Tab-separated table of C-alpha atoms in Angstrom:
chain	number	residue	atom	x	y	z
A	1	MET	CA	25.711	10.242	84.456
A	2	ASN	CA	26.611	13.211	86.655
A	3	ILE	CA	24.701	16.377	85.628
A	4	GLN	CA	27.592	18.765	86.381
A	5	TYR	CA	29.853	16.659	84.248
A	6	LYS	CA	27.522	16.845	81.273
A	7	LYS	CA	27.124	20.586	81.573
A	8	GLY	CA	30.868	21.014	81.357
A	9	VAL	CA	31.061	19.510	77.903
A	10	LEU	CA	27.764	20.957	76.705
A	11	GLU	CA	29.395	24.263	75.745
A	12	LEU	CA	31.859	22.384	73.607
A	13	CYS	CA	29.013	20.439	71.970
A	14	VAL	CA	27.145	23.659	71.149
A	15	LEU	CA	30.266	25.127	69.563
A	16	ALA	CA	30.868	21.914	67.620
A	17	LEU	CA	27.340	21.968	66.173
A	18	LEU	CA	27.523	25.652	65.293
A	19	LYS	CA	30.824	25.152	63.530
A	20	LYS	CA	29.001	23.156	60.854
A	21	HIS	CA	26.223	25.665	60.264
A	22	ASP	CA	23.912	28.115	62.037
A	23	TYR	CA	21.130	26.730	64.203
A	24	TYR	CA	18.231	28.315	66.002
A	25	GLY	CA	17.901	27.753	69.725
A	26	TYR	CA	15.122	25.205	69.541
A	27	GLU	CA	17.036	23.020	67.077
A	28	LEU	CA	20.071	22.969	69.363
A	29	SER	CA	17.905	22.189	72.375
A	30	GLU	CA	16.228	19.297	70.551
A	31	TYR	CA	19.459	17.856	69.257
A	32	LEU	CA	21.315	18.016	72.557
A	33	SER	CA	18.479	16.823	74.785
A	34	LYS	CA	18.028	13.868	72.471
A	35	HIS	CA	21.698	12.886	72.363
A	36	ILE	CA	23.043	13.843	75.763
A	37	ASP	CA	19.920	13.398	77.874
A	38	ILE	CA	19.622	16.755	79.619
A	39	ALA	CA	16.569	18.890	80.398
A	40	ASP	CA	15.360	20.747	77.288
A	41	GLY	CA	15.796	24.148	78.917
A	42	THR	CA	19.473	23.729	79.789
A	43	VAL	CA	20.847	24.825	76.437
A	44	TYR	CA	19.452	28.383	76.593
A	45	PRO	CA	21.591	29.580	79.526
A	46	ILE	CA	24.605	28.147	77.718
A	47	LEU	CA	23.787	29.964	74.483
A	48	ARG	CA	23.394	33.169	76.441
A	49	LYS	CA	26.721	32.716	78.205
A	50	LEU	CA	28.546	32.011	74.944
A	51	LYS	CA	26.939	35.050	73.364
A	52	ASN	CA	27.996	37.260	76.283
A	53	GLU	CA	31.543	36.017	75.853
A	54	GLY	CA	31.495	37.039	72.197
A	55	LEU	CA	31.730	33.488	70.843
A	56	LEU	CA	28.299	33.620	69.194
A	57	THR	CA	26.191	36.200	67.431
A	58	THR	CA	22.480	36.021	66.753
A	59	TYR	CA	20.239	37.115	63.924
A	60	VAL	CA	16.519	36.768	63.408
A	61	GLN	CA	15.157	35.233	60.246
A	62	GLU	CA	11.540	34.805	59.259
A	63	ASP	CA	10.996	31.472	57.609
A	64	SER	CA	7.912	30.711	55.568
A	65	GLY	CA	4.959	29.658	57.706
A	66	GLY	CA	6.355	29.917	61.185
A	67	PRO	CA	7.413	32.303	63.919
A	68	PRO	CA	10.630	34.312	63.324
A	69	ARG	CA	13.609	32.234	64.378
A	70	LYS	CA	16.611	33.464	66.298
A	71	TYR	CA	19.642	31.888	64.708
A	72	TYR	CA	22.974	31.460	66.435
A	73	SER	CA	26.185	31.756	64.493
A	74	LEU	CA	29.817	31.204	65.493
A	75	THR	CA	32.080	34.294	65.484
A	76	SER	CA	35.706	34.050	64.451
A	77	LEU	CA	36.586	34.230	68.134
A	78	GLY	CA	34.162	31.378	68.773
A	79	ARG	CA	35.872	29.351	66.088
A	80	GLU	CA	39.247	30.021	67.662
A	81	VAL	CA	38.031	29.066	71.133
A	82	TYR	CA	36.337	25.950	69.782
A	83	GLU	CA	39.500	24.689	68.074
A	84	LYS	CA	41.503	25.249	71.237
A	85	GLU	CA	39.003	23.627	73.585
A	86	ARG	CA	38.386	20.762	71.220
A	87	ALA	CA	42.076	19.887	71.149
A	88	GLU	CA	42.265	20.179	74.926
A	89	TYR	CA	39.216	17.998	75.432
A	90	LEU	CA	40.386	15.278	73.061
A	91	ASP	CA	43.774	15.192	74.722
A	92	PHE	CA	42.132	15.041	78.150
A	93	ALA	CA	39.691	12.317	77.109
A	94	LYS	CA	42.507	10.226	75.678
A	95	LYS	CA	44.458	10.376	78.940
A	96	ILE	CA	41.396	9.476	81.004
A	97	GLU	CA	40.662	6.572	78.711
A	98	ILE	CA	44.167	5.214	79.128
A	99	LEU	CA	43.868	5.592	82.889
A	100	LEU	CA	40.515	3.847	83.091
A	101	GLU	CA	41.519	0.986	80.863
A	102	ASP	CA	44.703	0.518	82.833
A	103	ASP	CA	42.586	0.097	85.937
A	104	ASN	CA	40.614	-2.654	84.227
A	105	ASP	CA	43.738	-4.623	83.368
A	106	GLU	CA	44.981	-4.669	86.918
A	107	LYS	CA	41.753	-6.098	88.274
A	108	GLU	CA	41.807	-9.048	85.972
B	1	MET	CA	2.585	23.365	84.940
B	2	LYS	CA	1.079	25.473	82.170
B	3	LYS	CA	3.109	27.627	79.825
B	4	ASN	CA	2.161	30.917	81.464
B	5	GLU	CA	2.914	29.624	84.919
B	6	PHE	CA	6.296	28.342	83.820
B	7	LEU	CA	7.249	31.606	82.137
B	8	ALA	CA	6.007	33.717	85.079
B	9	LYS	CA	8.052	31.652	87.551
B	10	LEU	CA	11.101	31.876	85.347
B	11	LYS	CA	10.696	35.628	84.941
B	12	ASP	CA	10.311	36.222	88.684
B	13	GLU	CA	13.366	34.173	89.467
B	14	LEU	CA	15.467	35.878	86.781
B	15	LYS	CA	14.470	39.254	88.228
B	16	LYS	CA	15.480	38.095	91.693
B	17	ASN	CA	18.848	36.975	90.370
B	18	ASN	CA	19.364	40.325	88.646
B	19	VAL	CA	19.887	38.821	85.199
B	20	ALA	CA	20.117	41.176	82.209
B	21	ASP	CA	17.779	41.157	79.166
B	22	ILE	CA	15.070	39.063	80.794
B	23	ASP	CA	12.576	39.673	77.977
B	24	GLU	CA	14.965	38.195	75.447
B	25	ILE	CA	15.362	35.057	77.546
B	26	ILE	CA	11.619	34.710	78.050
B	27	SER	CA	10.963	35.094	74.314
B	28	GLU	CA	13.434	32.295	73.637
B	29	TYR	CA	11.473	29.971	75.947
B	30	GLU	CA	8.200	31.168	74.414
B	31	GLN	CA	9.568	30.129	71.037
B	32	HIS	CA	10.494	26.761	72.475
B	33	PHE	CA	6.894	26.300	73.606
B	34	ALA	CA	5.610	27.364	70.181
B	35	PHE	CA	7.807	24.875	68.316
B	36	LYS	CA	7.012	22.028	70.690
B	37	MET	CA	3.285	22.713	70.634
B	38	ALA	CA	3.403	22.663	66.850
B	39	ASP	CA	4.832	19.163	67.200
B	40	GLY	CA	1.797	18.162	69.258
B	41	TYR	CA	3.140	18.222	72.820
B	42	SER	CA	0.977	19.515	75.658
B	43	GLU	CA	2.020	22.590	77.635
B	44	GLU	CA	2.507	20.503	80.782
B	45	GLU	CA	4.728	18.042	78.991
B	46	ILE	CA	6.870	20.764	77.453
B	47	ALA	CA	7.288	22.546	80.787
B	48	ALA	CA	8.277	19.298	82.505
B	49	ARG	CA	10.897	18.549	79.873
B	50	LEU	CA	12.318	22.061	80.009
B	51	GLY	CA	13.234	21.530	83.651
B	52	ASP	CA	12.564	23.347	86.892
B	53	PRO	CA	12.248	27.120	86.196
B	54	LEU	CA	13.986	27.970	89.479
B	55	GLN	CA	16.959	25.846	88.534
B	56	LEU	CA	17.041	27.154	84.975
B	57	ALA	CA	16.998	30.741	86.239
B	58	SER	CA	19.992	30.019	88.449
B	59	GLN	CA	21.967	28.907	85.407
B	60	PHE	CA	21.752	32.351	83.821
B	61	GLU	CA	24.677	34.504	84.799
B	62	SER	CA	23.800	37.238	87.198
B	63	ASN	CA	24.524	40.803	86.281
B	64	ILE	CA	25.845	41.595	89.747
B	65	GLU	CA	29.274	40.148	89.046
B	66	TYR	CA	29.795	42.686	86.316
B	67	LYS	CA	29.429	45.621	88.688
B	68	THR	CA	32.920	45.803	90.152
B	69	SER	CA	34.308	48.815	91.904
B	70	GLY	CA	35.604	51.686	89.789
B	71	GLY	CA	38.794	51.779	91.871
B	72	LYS	CA	39.896	48.384	90.623
B	73	LYS	CA	39.286	49.488	87.063
B	74	ILE	CA	41.335	52.672	87.470
B	75	ALA	CA	44.204	50.769	89.106
B	76	ALA	CA	44.245	48.300	86.217
B	77	ALA	CA	44.144	51.148	83.671
B	78	ILE	CA	47.084	52.956	85.319
B	79	GLY	CA	49.071	49.719	85.479
B	80	LEU	CA	48.337	49.105	81.826
B	81	VAL	CA	49.526	52.585	80.810
B	82	PHE	CA	52.958	51.857	82.276
B	83	THR	CA	53.047	48.405	80.716
B	84	ASP	CA	52.045	49.965	77.395
B	85	ILE	CA	54.875	52.513	77.551
B	86	PHE	CA	57.422	49.811	78.302
B	87	THR	CA	56.065	47.393	75.715
B	88	GLY	CA	55.644	50.199	73.190
B	89	ALA	CA	59.344	51.046	73.480
B	90	PHE	CA	60.130	47.374	73.054
B	91	PHE	CA	57.974	47.190	69.933
B	92	ILE	CA	59.712	50.262	68.481
B	93	LEU	CA	63.006	48.454	69.010
B	94	LEU	CA	61.703	45.389	67.197
B	95	VAL	CA	60.329	47.448	64.304
B	96	VAL	CA	63.628	49.316	63.979
B	97	TRP	CA	65.427	45.996	63.782
B	98	GLU	CA	63.022	44.939	61.044
B	99	ILE	CA	63.882	48.132	59.120
B	100	ILE	CA	67.607	47.445	59.543
B	101	MET	CA	67.136	43.911	58.238
B	102	ALA	CA	65.157	45.216	55.277
B	103	ALA	CA	67.898	47.777	54.544
B	104	PHE	CA	70.475	44.996	54.703
B	105	ALA	CA	68.453	42.973	52.189
B	106	VAL	CA	68.102	45.943	49.836
B	107	SER	CA	71.788	46.851	50.035
B	108	ASN	CA	72.755	43.279	49.218
B	109	LEU	CA	70.486	43.431	46.200
B	110	VAL	CA	72.081	46.716	45.080
B	111	ILE	CA	75.571	45.277	45.503
B	112	ALA	CA	74.611	42.235	43.426
B	113	ALA	CA	73.143	44.440	40.681
B	114	CYS	CA	76.250	46.655	40.599
B	115	LEU	CA	78.558	43.660	40.397
B	116	PHE	CA	76.551	42.057	37.602
B	117	GLY	CA	76.223	45.314	35.692
B	118	ARG	CA	79.843	46.400	36.098
B	119	VAL	CA	78.678	49.523	37.878
B	120	ASN	CA	81.257	50.929	40.234
B	121	PHE	CA	80.395	54.096	42.070
B	122	ILE	CA	82.528	53.500	45.147
B	123	THR	CA	85.898	54.986	44.281
B	124	LYS	CA	87.579	53.153	47.161
B	125	PHE	CA	87.149	49.936	45.160
B	126	THR	CA	88.927	49.530	41.865
B	127	PRO	CA	87.036	47.169	39.568
B	128	MET	CA	87.805	43.507	40.015
B	129	PRO	CA	87.881	40.967	37.193
B	130	TYR	CA	84.362	40.289	35.924
B	131	LEU	CA	84.440	36.579	36.844
B	132	SER	CA	85.064	37.430	40.509
B	133	ALA	CA	82.407	40.118	40.321
B	134	VAL	CA	79.783	37.701	39.001
B	135	VAL	CA	80.493	34.990	41.574
B	136	ILE	CA	80.547	37.419	44.478
B	137	GLY	CA	77.446	39.047	42.961
B	138	ILE	CA	75.638	35.701	43.132
B	139	SER	CA	76.567	35.367	46.792
B	140	ALA	CA	75.269	38.883	47.474
B	141	ALA	CA	71.998	38.077	45.705
B	142	ALA	CA	71.639	34.872	47.743
B	143	LEU	CA	72.286	36.819	50.927
B	144	ALA	CA	69.584	39.282	49.848
B	145	VAL	CA	67.096	36.431	49.413
B	146	LEU	CA	68.083	34.993	52.782
B	147	SER	CA	67.562	38.318	54.515
B	148	VAL	CA	64.217	38.830	52.765
B	149	VAL	CA	63.025	35.500	54.179
B	150	GLY	CA	64.343	36.610	57.557
B	151	CYS	CA	62.441	39.886	57.193
B	152	ILE	CA	59.208	38.045	56.410
B	153	TYR	CA	59.543	35.751	59.420
B	154	PHE	CA	60.456	38.620	61.694
B	155	ALA	CA	57.612	40.813	60.445
B	156	LEU	CA	55.113	37.997	61.090
B	157	PHE	CA	56.610	37.482	64.520
B	158	ILE	CA	56.289	41.178	65.435
B	159	ARG	CA	52.716	41.246	64.158
B	160	GLN	CA	51.724	38.198	66.202
B	161	LEU	CA	53.504	39.553	69.268
B	162	MET	CA	51.561	42.816	68.975
B	163	ARG	CA	48.270	40.982	68.556
B	164	ALA	CA	49.042	38.789	71.588
B	165	TYR	CA	49.856	41.878	73.613
B	166	GLY	CA	46.648	43.555	72.420
B	167	ARG	CA	44.696	40.540	73.627
B	168	PHE	CA	46.489	40.652	76.983
B	169	HIS	CA	45.682	44.359	77.282
B	170	ARG	CA	42.026	43.747	76.512
B	171	ASN	CA	41.795	40.815	78.926
B	172	THR	CA	43.386	42.734	81.781
B	173	MET	CA	40.755	45.451	81.435
B	174	ALA	CA	38.054	42.787	81.104
B	175	ILE	CA	39.117	41.128	84.358
B	176	ALA	CA	39.175	44.475	86.186
B	177	SER	CA	35.725	45.441	84.927
B	178	GLY	CA	34.258	41.939	85.175
B	179	GLY	CA	33.844	41.405	81.433
B	180	ALA	CA	34.376	38.216	79.499
B	181	VAL	CA	37.986	37.065	79.193
B	182	LEU	CA	39.142	35.837	75.800
B	183	PRO	CA	41.722	33.073	75.398
B	184	PRO	CA	45.289	34.399	75.157
B	185	LEU	CA	46.940	34.328	71.732
B	186	ALA	CA	50.151	32.479	70.955
B	187	ILE	CA	53.158	34.789	70.764
B	188	TYR	CA	54.685	33.048	67.761
B	189	PRO	CA	53.041	33.121	64.328
B	190	ARG	CA	51.417	29.942	63.105
B	191	LEU	CA	51.893	29.782	59.346
B	192	PRO	CA	50.196	27.252	57.112
B	193	ALA	CA	52.448	24.194	56.784
B	194	LYS	CA	52.829	24.778	53.031
B	195	VAL	CA	54.048	28.376	53.423
B	196	ASN	CA	56.350	27.317	56.222
B	197	ARG	CA	57.910	24.565	54.111
B	198	ARG	CA	58.338	26.854	51.144
B	199	LEU	CA	59.999	29.614	53.165
B	200	ARG	CA	62.295	27.107	54.798
B	201	SER	CA	63.425	25.549	51.538
B	202	VAL	CA	63.997	28.984	49.982
B	203	ALA	CA	66.084	29.991	53.017
B	204	LEU	CA	68.069	26.748	52.919
B	205	PHE	CA	68.703	27.072	49.180
B	206	ALA	CA	69.797	30.711	49.560
B	207	MET	CA	72.116	29.786	52.415
B	208	VAL	CA	73.816	27.027	50.410
B	209	VAL	CA	74.191	29.292	47.358
B	210	PHE	CA	75.527	32.124	49.492
B	211	THR	CA	78.129	29.994	51.261
B	212	THR	CA	79.420	28.196	48.189
B	213	SER	CA	79.511	31.223	45.909
B	214	PHE	CA	81.109	33.387	48.586
B	215	VAL	CA	83.895	30.891	49.223
B	216	LEU	CA	84.236	30.318	45.455
B	217	GLY	CA	84.389	34.078	44.847
B	218	MET	CA	87.174	34.484	47.372
B	219	ILE	CA	89.148	31.601	45.857
B	220	ILE	CA	88.695	32.902	42.305
B	221	SER	CA	89.750	36.382	43.366
B	222	MET	CA	92.855	34.985	45.062
B	223	LEU	CA	93.751	32.972	41.960
B	224	LEU	CA	93.131	35.861	39.549
B	225	SER	CA	95.100	38.339	41.624
B	226	GLY	CA	97.781	35.807	42.497
B	227	SER	CA	97.619	36.791	46.141
B	228	ILE	CA	95.694	35.604	49.179
B	229	GLU	CA	95.114	39.201	50.155
B	230	PHE	CA	93.652	40.115	46.776
B	231	TRP	CA	92.241	43.381	48.106
B	232	HIS	CA	95.845	44.622	48.481
B	233	THR	CA	96.622	43.683	44.915
B	234	TRP	CA	93.525	45.449	43.575
B	235	GLY	CA	94.157	48.460	45.737
B	236	TRP	CA	90.943	48.397	47.761
B	237	PHE	CA	90.438	50.335	50.988
B	238	GLY	CA	92.992	52.973	50.006
B	239	TYR	CA	95.901	50.619	49.390
B	240	ASN	CA	98.026	51.336	46.365
B	241	ALA	CA	97.171	49.001	43.553
B	242	VAL	CA	99.909	46.593	42.612
B	243	ASN	CA	99.718	46.227	38.875
């Protein structure tokens, strides 16, 4: 699948994961590279961008027996943006689906 | 590619692209290496899966975009001052209207209380029969409830409008100075469905009570005074009472 296309929805995926609970960067990278098939390093620029836009905050937590982890957490603004973009994406995806399935019918 | 080589390449490229807080970014990738190595991957493997450092570096936003000319910023600030004055006056108007509506609600409540309690401090009105007073009192109370609901809606509306304008103000400055733009806010309040339903049914109930009791009050007054223009009979508004 087109790389640019995947990157577009990656931000939304990050927000969706963080809505459930806080993650540290590595966890997000692992999860997304496993499920969406992107290079492991791609998620860090996205996290940085979202943080610069005020959608995420970070805090460092030292867990037992490991290096200190930098956790990412959704801000209330991030939550607001996520809800808006989620609705927009779902609406968009639905329309595209209708369009693509329509195309299939005509060929048959 | 080894870990150190990867990080050095990434760092060089980030510097070239004038990205802010490079050390923070590098430490994030260092952590990635640490976690992966703990899982038993080799440095080469981890670096390969992270992607090309040159490409990764290009995905970080450059700091250069944020340095826009001061002139643009000043122009936006001056424009905003004028917009603020205009909008501020508009908001004062809206708040004044809210106060008027609140005063209307309170005065209706006072009228209802006076009618129920047979209090008559306005000498222009001679007392009417208590039955008329009670029925008209109910209509005044219902009108008070209706205007309170109106006040609540209007207050929420003004609040949301101010917040939306605040967001617009902030975004305009952000665009001029190259900062992050936040999504605009809706200009109408979005209440929880439950609150919305409750307010609506209270308003509807108050409206029905007001209309029926007002019409009923008029009819009762006409019957009791024996005249359609009962206010003449009772000598209101400076007319001589016909007794």
